[in-house]
Amino acid sequence: PLLVLATGQTFVLVAGGIDLSVTSTIALSSVAGALVMNSETGWLANHVFAAPAGIAGMLCIGATVGAFNGVAITAGRMPAFIVTLSSMMFVSGFAVWLTKSQSISGLPPVFNTIGGDTTRALVLAAAVAVTAHLALTRTLFGRWVCAIGHNERAAAISGVPARTVTIVVYVVSGVCAALASVLYTGRLETASPVLGQRVLLDVIGATVIGGTSLYGGKGKVLWTLYGVLFFALIDNSLNLLNLSHFAIMMVKGGVIL
């Protein structure tokens, strides 16, 4: 899931932005999908298409949050940090309000195997990473993203549809957050309004440590992969040392700095 999240964040950072709302998108996507497909109170409870409909709903939530961020940043001429911070607060609160702070269980077994089966999760994450790598390095869209990150005004004058590309970049980030939500929710077999609450540091840290610039215009998905592996190594190593969560957070902060 961290690789999928960091891949979406790579697009945003290369374009000169930042997306702080990914963790809240994970939570809202998780509960929205569960409301559709859980076997007790779901809209499509025990239906053969419950899992596909739930996943489709989760992806739509991610795309909607991403589109809102992109439109607010481009049309409203607002800083990405403020827009995505506000989205994070609103979406997180909405997820908690929607579920009354309760987790939702009873998800379809076929859905749970997507995130619960390591092989399937790895295939999905690899497919996302490879597709993103090719899009960023081998397509015109990828060149546009880099150009906007270098200098948005110069890119626009050169004929790059800067506003459209920016919106698409945030939609990509939102969809990646929704895909990560599918993996997290399937692994836990439970939807939660606070799912993914603690991974924002890991997402941005892994992307930046991989070499993607916070100033935009520079970054590769392959670099992000290295950053994710490095962060996973640190996380697992410190857990094996039986350190507390707070000590691990302190070490991660020092590593990022």
PDB file of C-alpha atoms in Angstrom:
ATOM      1  CA  PRO A   1       0.000   0.000   0.000  1.00  0.00           C
ATOM      2  CA  LEU A   2       2.828   2.418   0.762  1.00  0.00           C
ATOM      3  CA  LEU A   3       4.228   2.001  -2.752  1.00  0.00           C
ATOM      4  CA  VAL A   4       0.833   2.745  -4.303  1.00  0.00           C
ATOM      5  CA  LEU A   5       0.399   5.843  -2.127  1.00  0.00           C
ATOM      6  CA  ALA A   6       3.930   7.090  -2.770  1.00  0.00           C
ATOM      7  CA  THR A   7       3.495   6.592  -6.522  1.00  0.00           C
ATOM      8  CA  GLY A   8       0.519   8.957  -6.557  1.00  0.00           C
ATOM      9  CA  GLN A   9       2.394  11.413  -4.359  1.00  0.00           C
ATOM     10  CA  THR A  10       5.323  11.325  -6.790  1.00  0.00           C
ATOM     11  CA  PHE A  11       3.157  12.729  -9.582  1.00  0.00           C
ATOM     12  CA  VAL A  12       1.948  15.544  -7.334  1.00  0.00           C
ATOM     13  CA  LEU A  13       5.422  16.460  -6.096  1.00  0.00           C
ATOM     14  CA  VAL A  14       6.943  16.379  -9.589  1.00  0.00           C
ATOM     15  CA  ALA A  15       4.199  18.801 -10.668  1.00  0.00           C
ATOM     16  CA  GLY A  16       5.249  21.168  -7.888  1.00  0.00           C
ATOM     17  CA  GLY A  17       2.388  20.426  -5.487  1.00  0.00           C
ATOM     18  CA  ILE A  18       1.731  18.311  -2.413  1.00  0.00           C
ATOM     19  CA  ASP A  19      -1.213  16.154  -1.324  1.00  0.00           C
ATOM     20  CA  LEU A  20      -1.808  15.915   2.423  1.00  0.00           C
ATOM     21  CA  SER A  21      -5.303  14.482   2.020  1.00  0.00           C
ATOM     22  CA  VAL A  22      -4.284  10.951   0.986  1.00  0.00           C
ATOM     23  CA  THR A  23      -4.676   9.475   4.471  1.00  0.00           C
ATOM     24  CA  SER A  24      -8.190  10.874   4.838  1.00  0.00           C
ATOM     25  CA  THR A  25      -9.035   9.628   1.359  1.00  0.00           C
ATOM     26  CA  ILE A  26      -7.986   6.149   2.471  1.00  0.00           C
ATOM     27  CA  ALA A  27     -10.385   6.315   5.421  1.00  0.00           C
ATOM     28  CA  LEU A  28     -13.369   7.706   3.500  1.00  0.00           C
ATOM     29  CA  SER A  29     -12.865   5.250   0.621  1.00  0.00           C
ATOM     30  CA  SER A  30     -12.692   2.396   3.097  1.00  0.00           C
ATOM     31  CA  VAL A  31     -15.968   3.190   4.864  1.00  0.00           C
ATOM     32  CA  ALA A  32     -17.759   4.147   1.636  1.00  0.00           C
ATOM     33  CA  GLY A  33     -16.857   0.812   0.050  1.00  0.00           C
ATOM     34  CA  ALA A  34     -17.894  -1.057   3.191  1.00  0.00           C
ATOM     35  CA  LEU A  35     -21.267   0.692   3.267  1.00  0.00           C
ATOM     36  CA  VAL A  36     -21.886  -0.734  -0.186  1.00  0.00           C
ATOM     37  CA  MET A  37     -20.681  -4.303   0.234  1.00  0.00           C
ATOM     38  CA  ASN A  38     -20.761  -5.389   3.898  1.00  0.00           C
ATOM     39  CA  SER A  39     -22.938  -8.433   4.501  1.00  0.00           C
ATOM     40  CA  GLU A  40     -25.025  -6.944   7.325  1.00  0.00           C
ATOM     41  CA  THR A  41     -26.208  -3.459   6.369  1.00  0.00           C
ATOM     42  CA  GLY A  42     -24.586  -2.956   2.955  1.00  0.00           C
ATOM     43  CA  TRP A  43     -26.595  -1.617   0.024  1.00  0.00           C
ATOM     44  CA  LEU A  44     -25.571  -4.715  -1.962  1.00  0.00           C
ATOM     45  CA  ALA A  45     -25.251  -7.116   0.963  1.00  0.00           C
ATOM     46  CA  ASN A  46     -24.455 -10.676  -0.178  1.00  0.00           C
ATOM     47  CA  HIS A  47     -24.932  -9.686  -3.826  1.00  0.00           C
ATOM     48  CA  VAL A  48     -22.641 -11.224  -6.423  1.00  0.00           C
ATOM     49  CA  PHE A  49     -21.565  -7.750  -7.573  1.00  0.00           C
ATOM     50  CA  ALA A  50     -21.065  -6.388  -4.052  1.00  0.00           C
ATOM     51  CA  ALA A  51     -17.248  -6.478  -4.155  1.00  0.00           C
ATOM     52  CA  PRO A  52     -16.862  -4.951  -7.671  1.00  0.00           C
ATOM     53  CA  ALA A  53     -19.390  -2.240  -6.828  1.00  0.00           C
ATOM     54  CA  GLY A  54     -17.639  -1.512  -3.539  1.00  0.00           C
ATOM     55  CA  ILE A  55     -14.239  -1.197  -5.219  1.00  0.00           C
ATOM     56  CA  ALA A  56     -15.717   1.023  -7.936  1.00  0.00           C
ATOM     57  CA  GLY A  57     -17.240   3.229  -5.245  1.00  0.00           C
ATOM     58  CA  MET A  58     -13.901   3.482  -3.451  1.00  0.00           C
ATOM     59  CA  LEU A  59     -12.117   4.523  -6.651  1.00  0.00           C
ATOM     60  CA  CYS A  60     -14.821   7.115  -7.357  1.00  0.00           C
ATOM     61  CA  ILE A  61     -14.359   8.592  -3.882  1.00  0.00           C
ATOM     62  CA  GLY A  62     -10.619   8.876  -4.443  1.00  0.00           C
ATOM     63  CA  ALA A  63     -11.058  10.474  -7.850  1.00  0.00           C
ATOM     64  CA  THR A  64     -13.634  12.937  -6.482  1.00  0.00           C
ATOM     65  CA  VAL A  65     -11.412  14.104  -3.634  1.00  0.00           C
ATOM     66  CA  GLY A  66      -8.491  14.449  -6.032  1.00  0.00           C
ATOM     67  CA  ALA A  67     -10.576  16.385  -8.557  1.00  0.00           C
ATOM     68  CA  PHE A  68     -11.784  18.762  -5.849  1.00  0.00           C
ATOM     69  CA  ASN A  69      -8.211  19.419  -4.757  1.00  0.00           C
ATOM     70  CA  GLY A  70      -7.073  20.028  -8.331  1.00  0.00           C
ATOM     71  CA  VAL A  71      -9.948  22.364  -9.197  1.00  0.00           C
ATOM     72  CA  ALA A  72      -9.582  24.336  -5.962  1.00  0.00           C
ATOM     73  CA  ILE A  73      -5.856  24.786  -6.568  1.00  0.00           C
ATOM     74  CA  THR A  74      -6.149  25.776 -10.231  1.00  0.00           C
ATOM     75  CA  ALA A  75      -9.440  27.681 -10.377  1.00  0.00           C
ATOM     76  CA  GLY A  76      -9.142  29.176  -6.901  1.00  0.00           C
ATOM     77  CA  ARG A  77      -5.441  29.974  -7.206  1.00  0.00           C
ATOM     78  CA  MET A  78      -4.899  28.618  -3.703  1.00  0.00           C
ATOM     79  CA  PRO A  79      -1.750  26.972  -2.317  1.00  0.00           C
ATOM     80  CA  ALA A  80      -1.762  23.175  -2.570  1.00  0.00           C
ATOM     81  CA  PHE A  81      -0.703  22.862   1.059  1.00  0.00           C
ATOM     82  CA  ILE A  82      -3.738  24.785   2.345  1.00  0.00           C
ATOM     83  CA  VAL A  83      -6.220  23.094  -0.010  1.00  0.00           C
ATOM     84  CA  THR A  84      -5.116  19.542   0.756  1.00  0.00           C
ATOM     85  CA  LEU A  85      -4.795  20.281   4.481  1.00  0.00           C
ATOM     86  CA  SER A  86      -8.395  21.531   4.492  1.00  0.00           C
ATOM     87  CA  SER A  87      -9.489  18.470   2.496  1.00  0.00           C
ATOM     88  CA  MET A  88      -7.729  16.218   4.965  1.00  0.00           C
ATOM     89  CA  MET A  89      -9.584  17.776   7.894  1.00  0.00           C
ATOM     90  CA  PHE A  90     -12.995  17.774   6.202  1.00  0.00           C
ATOM     91  CA  VAL A  91     -12.791  14.301   4.675  1.00  0.00           C
ATOM     92  CA  SER A  92     -11.452  12.787   7.900  1.00  0.00           C
ATOM     93  CA  GLY A  93     -14.258  14.344   9.911  1.00  0.00           C
ATOM     94  CA  PHE A  94     -16.839  13.258   7.360  1.00  0.00           C
ATOM     95  CA  ALA A  95     -15.641   9.640   7.501  1.00  0.00           C
ATOM     96  CA  VAL A  96     -15.977   9.615  11.289  1.00  0.00           C
ATOM     97  CA  TRP A  97     -19.417  11.280  11.150  1.00  0.00           C
ATOM     98  CA  LEU A  98     -20.601   8.878   8.462  1.00  0.00           C
ATOM     99  CA  THR A  99     -19.848   5.815  10.582  1.00  0.00           C
ATOM    100  CA  LYS A 100     -20.389   7.352  14.046  1.00  0.00           C
ATOM    101  CA  SER A 101     -16.763   6.352  14.771  1.00  0.00           C
ATOM    102  CA  GLN A 102     -17.603   2.662  14.286  1.00  0.00           C
ATOM    103  CA  SER A 103     -15.637   0.170  12.213  1.00  0.00           C
ATOM    104  CA  ILE A 104     -17.494  -1.927   9.628  1.00  0.00           C
ATOM    105  CA  SER A 105     -16.866  -5.644   9.281  1.00  0.00           C
ATOM    106  CA  GLY A 106     -18.513  -8.432   7.282  1.00  0.00           C
ATOM    107  CA  LEU A 107     -16.753  -7.610   4.018  1.00  0.00           C
ATOM    108  CA  PRO A 108     -16.943 -10.112   1.120  1.00  0.00           C
ATOM    109  CA  PRO A 109     -14.179 -12.777   1.239  1.00  0.00           C
ATOM    110  CA  VAL A 110     -13.297 -12.127  -2.411  1.00  0.00           C
ATOM    111  CA  PHE A 111     -12.582  -8.499  -1.509  1.00  0.00           C
ATOM    112  CA  ASN A 112     -10.497  -9.416   1.520  1.00  0.00           C
ATOM    113  CA  THR A 113      -8.220 -11.630  -0.563  1.00  0.00           C
ATOM    114  CA  ILE A 114      -7.069  -8.630  -2.630  1.00  0.00           C
ATOM    115  CA  GLY A 115      -5.244  -7.054   0.290  1.00  0.00           C
ATOM    116  CA  GLY A 116      -4.928 -10.164   2.445  1.00  0.00           C
ATOM    117  CA  ASP A 117      -3.098 -12.213  -0.181  1.00  0.00           C
ATOM    118  CA  THR A 118       0.475 -10.956  -0.457  1.00  0.00           C
ATOM    119  CA  THR A 119       0.898 -12.093  -4.063  1.00  0.00           C
ATOM    120  CA  ARG A 120      -2.232 -10.295  -5.284  1.00  0.00           C
ATOM    121  CA  ALA A 121      -1.333  -7.150  -3.376  1.00  0.00           C
ATOM    122  CA  LEU A 122       2.184  -7.234  -4.827  1.00  0.00           C
ATOM    123  CA  VAL A 123       0.871  -7.689  -8.379  1.00  0.00           C
ATOM    124  CA  LEU A 124      -1.518  -4.746  -7.969  1.00  0.00           C
ATOM    125  CA  ALA A 125       1.169  -2.488  -6.501  1.00  0.00           C
ATOM    126  CA  ALA A 126       3.651  -3.497  -9.209  1.00  0.00           C
ATOM    127  CA  ALA A 127       1.084  -2.834 -11.949  1.00  0.00           C
ATOM    128  CA  VAL A 128       0.414   0.648 -10.558  1.00  0.00           C
ATOM    129  CA  ALA A 129       4.135   1.425 -10.249  1.00  0.00           C
ATOM    130  CA  VAL A 130       5.018   0.190 -13.760  1.00  0.00           C
ATOM    131  CA  THR A 131       2.108   2.047 -15.338  1.00  0.00           C
ATOM    132  CA  ALA A 132       3.040   5.241 -13.497  1.00  0.00           C
ATOM    133  CA  HIS A 133       6.708   4.875 -14.436  1.00  0.00           C
ATOM    134  CA  LEU A 134       5.870   4.536 -18.129  1.00  0.00           C
ATOM    135  CA  ALA A 135       3.408   7.436 -17.960  1.00  0.00           C
ATOM    136  CA  LEU A 136       5.963   9.719 -16.319  1.00  0.00           C
ATOM    137  CA  THR A 137       8.954   8.826 -18.505  1.00  0.00           C
ATOM    138  CA  ARG A 138       7.519   7.712 -21.852  1.00  0.00           C
ATOM    139  CA  THR A 139       4.477   9.892 -22.521  1.00  0.00           C
ATOM    140  CA  LEU A 140       3.732  13.497 -23.403  1.00  0.00           C
ATOM    141  CA  PHE A 141       1.696  13.782 -20.212  1.00  0.00           C
ATOM    142  CA  GLY A 142       4.796  12.922 -18.199  1.00  0.00           C
ATOM    143  CA  ARG A 143       6.777  15.637 -19.965  1.00  0.00           C
ATOM    144  CA  TRP A 144       3.987  18.112 -19.188  1.00  0.00           C
ATOM    145  CA  VAL A 145       4.045  17.163 -15.498  1.00  0.00           C
ATOM    146  CA  CYS A 146       7.798  17.778 -15.305  1.00  0.00           C
ATOM    147  CA  ALA A 147       7.491  21.042 -17.231  1.00  0.00           C
ATOM    148  CA  ILE A 148       4.841  22.358 -14.840  1.00  0.00           C
ATOM    149  CA  GLY A 149       7.015  21.414 -11.887  1.00  0.00           C
ATOM    150  CA  HIS A 150       9.985  23.303 -13.336  1.00  0.00           C
ATOM    151  CA  ASN A 151       8.038  26.472 -14.162  1.00  0.00           C
ATOM    152  CA  GLU A 152       4.254  26.460 -14.463  1.00  0.00           C
ATOM    153  CA  ARG A 153       4.041  29.889 -16.113  1.00  0.00           C
ATOM    154  CA  ALA A 154       6.692  29.079 -18.720  1.00  0.00           C
ATOM    155  CA  ALA A 155       4.996  25.740 -19.428  1.00  0.00           C
ATOM    156  CA  ALA A 156       1.618  27.425 -19.923  1.00  0.00           C
ATOM    157  CA  ILE A 157       3.127  29.991 -22.292  1.00  0.00           C
ATOM    158  CA  SER A 158       4.708  27.111 -24.226  1.00  0.00           C
ATOM    159  CA  GLY A 159       1.311  25.556 -24.821  1.00  0.00           C
ATOM    160  CA  VAL A 160       1.088  23.066 -21.951  1.00  0.00           C
ATOM    161  CA  PRO A 161      -2.495  22.789 -20.568  1.00  0.00           C
ATOM    162  CA  ALA A 162      -1.207  23.484 -17.076  1.00  0.00           C
ATOM    163  CA  ARG A 163      -4.552  23.618 -15.266  1.00  0.00           C
ATOM    164  CA  THR A 164      -5.846  20.400 -16.804  1.00  0.00           C
ATOM    165  CA  VAL A 165      -2.610  18.538 -16.089  1.00  0.00           C
ATOM    166  CA  THR A 166      -2.627  19.737 -12.474  1.00  0.00           C
ATOM    167  CA  ILE A 167      -6.190  18.496 -11.962  1.00  0.00           C
ATOM    168  CA  VAL A 168      -5.328  15.122 -13.520  1.00  0.00           C
ATOM    169  CA  VAL A 169      -2.276  14.797 -11.275  1.00  0.00           C
ATOM    170  CA  TYR A 170      -4.398  15.219  -8.143  1.00  0.00           C
ATOM    171  CA  VAL A 171      -6.982  12.783  -9.488  1.00  0.00           C
ATOM    172  CA  VAL A 172      -4.166  10.251  -9.962  1.00  0.00           C
ATOM    173  CA  SER A 173      -3.110  10.794  -6.360  1.00  0.00           C
ATOM    174  CA  GLY A 174      -6.694  10.328  -5.144  1.00  0.00           C
ATOM    175  CA  VAL A 175      -7.174   7.128  -7.133  1.00  0.00           C
ATOM    176  CA  CYS A 176      -3.876   5.754  -5.804  1.00  0.00           C
ATOM    177  CA  ALA A 177      -5.065   6.524  -2.267  1.00  0.00           C
ATOM    178  CA  ALA A 178      -8.292   4.620  -2.991  1.00  0.00           C
ATOM    179  CA  LEU A 179      -6.318   1.641  -4.329  1.00  0.00           C
ATOM    180  CA  ALA A 180      -4.185   1.690  -1.193  1.00  0.00           C
ATOM    181  CA  SER A 181      -7.415   1.745   0.798  1.00  0.00           C
ATOM    182  CA  VAL A 182      -8.516  -1.431  -0.998  1.00  0.00           C
ATOM    183  CA  LEU A 183      -5.285  -3.124   0.087  1.00  0.00           C
ATOM    184  CA  TYR A 184      -5.377  -1.847   3.673  1.00  0.00           C
ATOM    185  CA  THR A 185      -9.067  -2.676   4.145  1.00  0.00           C
ATOM    186  CA  GLY A 186      -8.692  -6.122   2.615  1.00  0.00           C
ATOM    187  CA  ARG A 187      -5.691  -6.885   4.804  1.00  0.00           C
ATOM    188  CA  LEU A 188      -7.559  -5.912   8.002  1.00  0.00           C
ATOM    189  CA  GLU A 189     -10.902  -7.330   6.739  1.00  0.00           C
ATOM    190  CA  THR A 190     -12.508  -4.284   8.362  1.00  0.00           C
ATOM    191  CA  ALA A 191     -13.271  -0.760   7.204  1.00  0.00           C
ATOM    192  CA  SER A 192     -12.345   2.010   9.624  1.00  0.00           C
ATOM    193  CA  PRO A 193     -12.861   5.816   9.620  1.00  0.00           C
ATOM    194  CA  VAL A 194      -9.302   6.242  10.928  1.00  0.00           C
ATOM    195  CA  LEU A 195      -7.620   3.816   8.533  1.00  0.00           C
ATOM    196  CA  GLY A 196      -4.207   4.990   7.328  1.00  0.00           C
ATOM    197  CA  GLN A 197      -4.106   7.856   9.804  1.00  0.00           C
ATOM    198  CA  ARG A 198      -0.414   7.378  10.604  1.00  0.00           C
ATOM    199  CA  VAL A 199       1.089   6.802   7.149  1.00  0.00           C
ATOM    200  CA  LEU A 200       1.337  10.400   5.888  1.00  0.00           C
ATOM    201  CA  LEU A 201       4.877  10.757   7.231  1.00  0.00           C
ATOM    202  CA  ASP A 202       5.851   7.501   5.523  1.00  0.00           C
ATOM    203  CA  VAL A 203       4.311   8.518   2.191  1.00  0.00           C
ATOM    204  CA  ILE A 204       6.018  11.897   1.921  1.00  0.00           C
ATOM    205  CA  GLY A 205       9.206  10.647   3.568  1.00  0.00           C
ATOM    206  CA  ALA A 206       9.617   7.679   1.229  1.00  0.00           C
ATOM    207  CA  THR A 207       8.982   9.852  -1.821  1.00  0.00           C
ATOM    208  CA  VAL A 208      11.399  12.599  -0.815  1.00  0.00           C
ATOM    209  CA  ILE A 209      14.119  10.238   0.409  1.00  0.00           C
ATOM    210  CA  GLY A 210      13.864   8.521  -2.969  1.00  0.00           C
ATOM    211  CA  GLY A 211      15.005  11.763  -4.584  1.00  0.00           C
ATOM    212  CA  THR A 212      11.787  13.465  -5.694  1.00  0.00           C
ATOM    213  CA  SER A 213      12.127  17.219  -5.204  1.00  0.00           C
ATOM    214  CA  LEU A 214       9.663  19.144  -3.031  1.00  0.00           C
ATOM    215  CA  TYR A 215      10.229  22.082  -5.388  1.00  0.00           C
ATOM    216  CA  GLY A 216       8.880  20.146  -8.379  1.00  0.00           C
ATOM    217  CA  GLY A 217      10.254  19.170 -11.771  1.00  0.00           C
ATOM    218  CA  LYS A 218      12.373  16.254 -10.560  1.00  0.00           C
ATOM    219  CA  GLY A 219      11.371  12.734  -9.633  1.00  0.00           C
ATOM    220  CA  LYS A 220      10.949   9.162 -10.826  1.00  0.00           C
ATOM    221  CA  VAL A 221       8.756   6.273  -9.732  1.00  0.00           C
ATOM    222  CA  LEU A 222      11.852   4.070  -9.613  1.00  0.00           C
ATOM    223  CA  TRP A 223      13.394   6.439  -7.066  1.00  0.00           C
ATOM    224  CA  THR A 224      10.167   6.269  -5.075  1.00  0.00           C
ATOM    225  CA  LEU A 225      10.402   2.478  -5.048  1.00  0.00           C
ATOM    226  CA  TYR A 226      13.858   2.722  -3.475  1.00  0.00           C
ATOM    227  CA  GLY A 227      12.509   5.166  -0.886  1.00  0.00           C
ATOM    228  CA  VAL A 228       9.617   2.832  -0.036  1.00  0.00           C
ATOM    229  CA  LEU A 229      11.961  -0.143   0.385  1.00  0.00           C
ATOM    230  CA  PHE A 230      14.258   1.926   2.595  1.00  0.00           C
ATOM    231  CA  PHE A 231      11.380   3.077   4.794  1.00  0.00           C
ATOM    232  CA  ALA A 232       9.979  -0.455   5.023  1.00  0.00           C
ATOM    233  CA  LEU A 233      13.426  -1.701   6.079  1.00  0.00           C
ATOM    234  CA  ILE A 234      13.638   0.939   8.820  1.00  0.00           C
ATOM    235  CA  ASP A 235      10.091   0.255  10.006  1.00  0.00           C
ATOM    236  CA  ASN A 236      10.479  -3.507  10.169  1.00  0.00           C
ATOM    237  CA  SER A 237      13.932  -3.336  11.751  1.00  0.00           C
ATOM    238  CA  LEU A 238      12.784  -0.994  14.534  1.00  0.00           C
ATOM    239  CA  ASN A 239       9.710  -3.146  15.163  1.00  0.00           C
ATOM    240  CA  LEU A 240      11.942  -6.212  15.525  1.00  0.00           C
ATOM    241  CA  LEU A 241      13.873  -4.268  18.161  1.00  0.00           C
ATOM    242  CA  ASN A 242      10.587  -3.916  20.095  1.00  0.00           C
ATOM    243  CA  LEU A 243      10.728  -0.126  20.086  1.00  0.00           C
ATOM    244  CA  SER A 244       7.533   1.784  20.831  1.00  0.00           C
ATOM    245  CA  HIS A 245       5.572   3.549  18.098  1.00  0.00           C
ATOM    246  CA  PHE A 246       6.706   6.923  19.439  1.00  0.00           C
ATOM    247  CA  ALA A 247      10.375   5.958  19.347  1.00  0.00           C
ATOM    248  CA  ILE A 248       9.955   4.709  15.779  1.00  0.00           C
ATOM    249  CA  MET A 249       8.345   8.028  14.798  1.00  0.00           C
ATOM    250  CA  MET A 250      11.278   9.915  16.306  1.00  0.00           C
ATOM    251  CA  VAL A 251      13.774   7.838  14.349  1.00  0.00           C
ATOM    252  CA  LYS A 252      11.810   8.281  11.101  1.00  0.00           C
ATOM    253  CA  GLY A 253      11.696  12.036  11.622  1.00  0.00           C
ATOM    254  CA  GLY A 254      15.443  12.124  12.113  1.00  0.00           C
ATOM    255  CA  VAL A 255      16.033  10.019   9.003  1.00  0.00           C
ATOM    256  CA  ILE A 256      13.875  12.300   6.856  1.00  0.00           C
ATOM    257  CA  LEU A 257      15.650  15.404   8.180  1.00  0.00           C
TER     258      LEU A 257
END
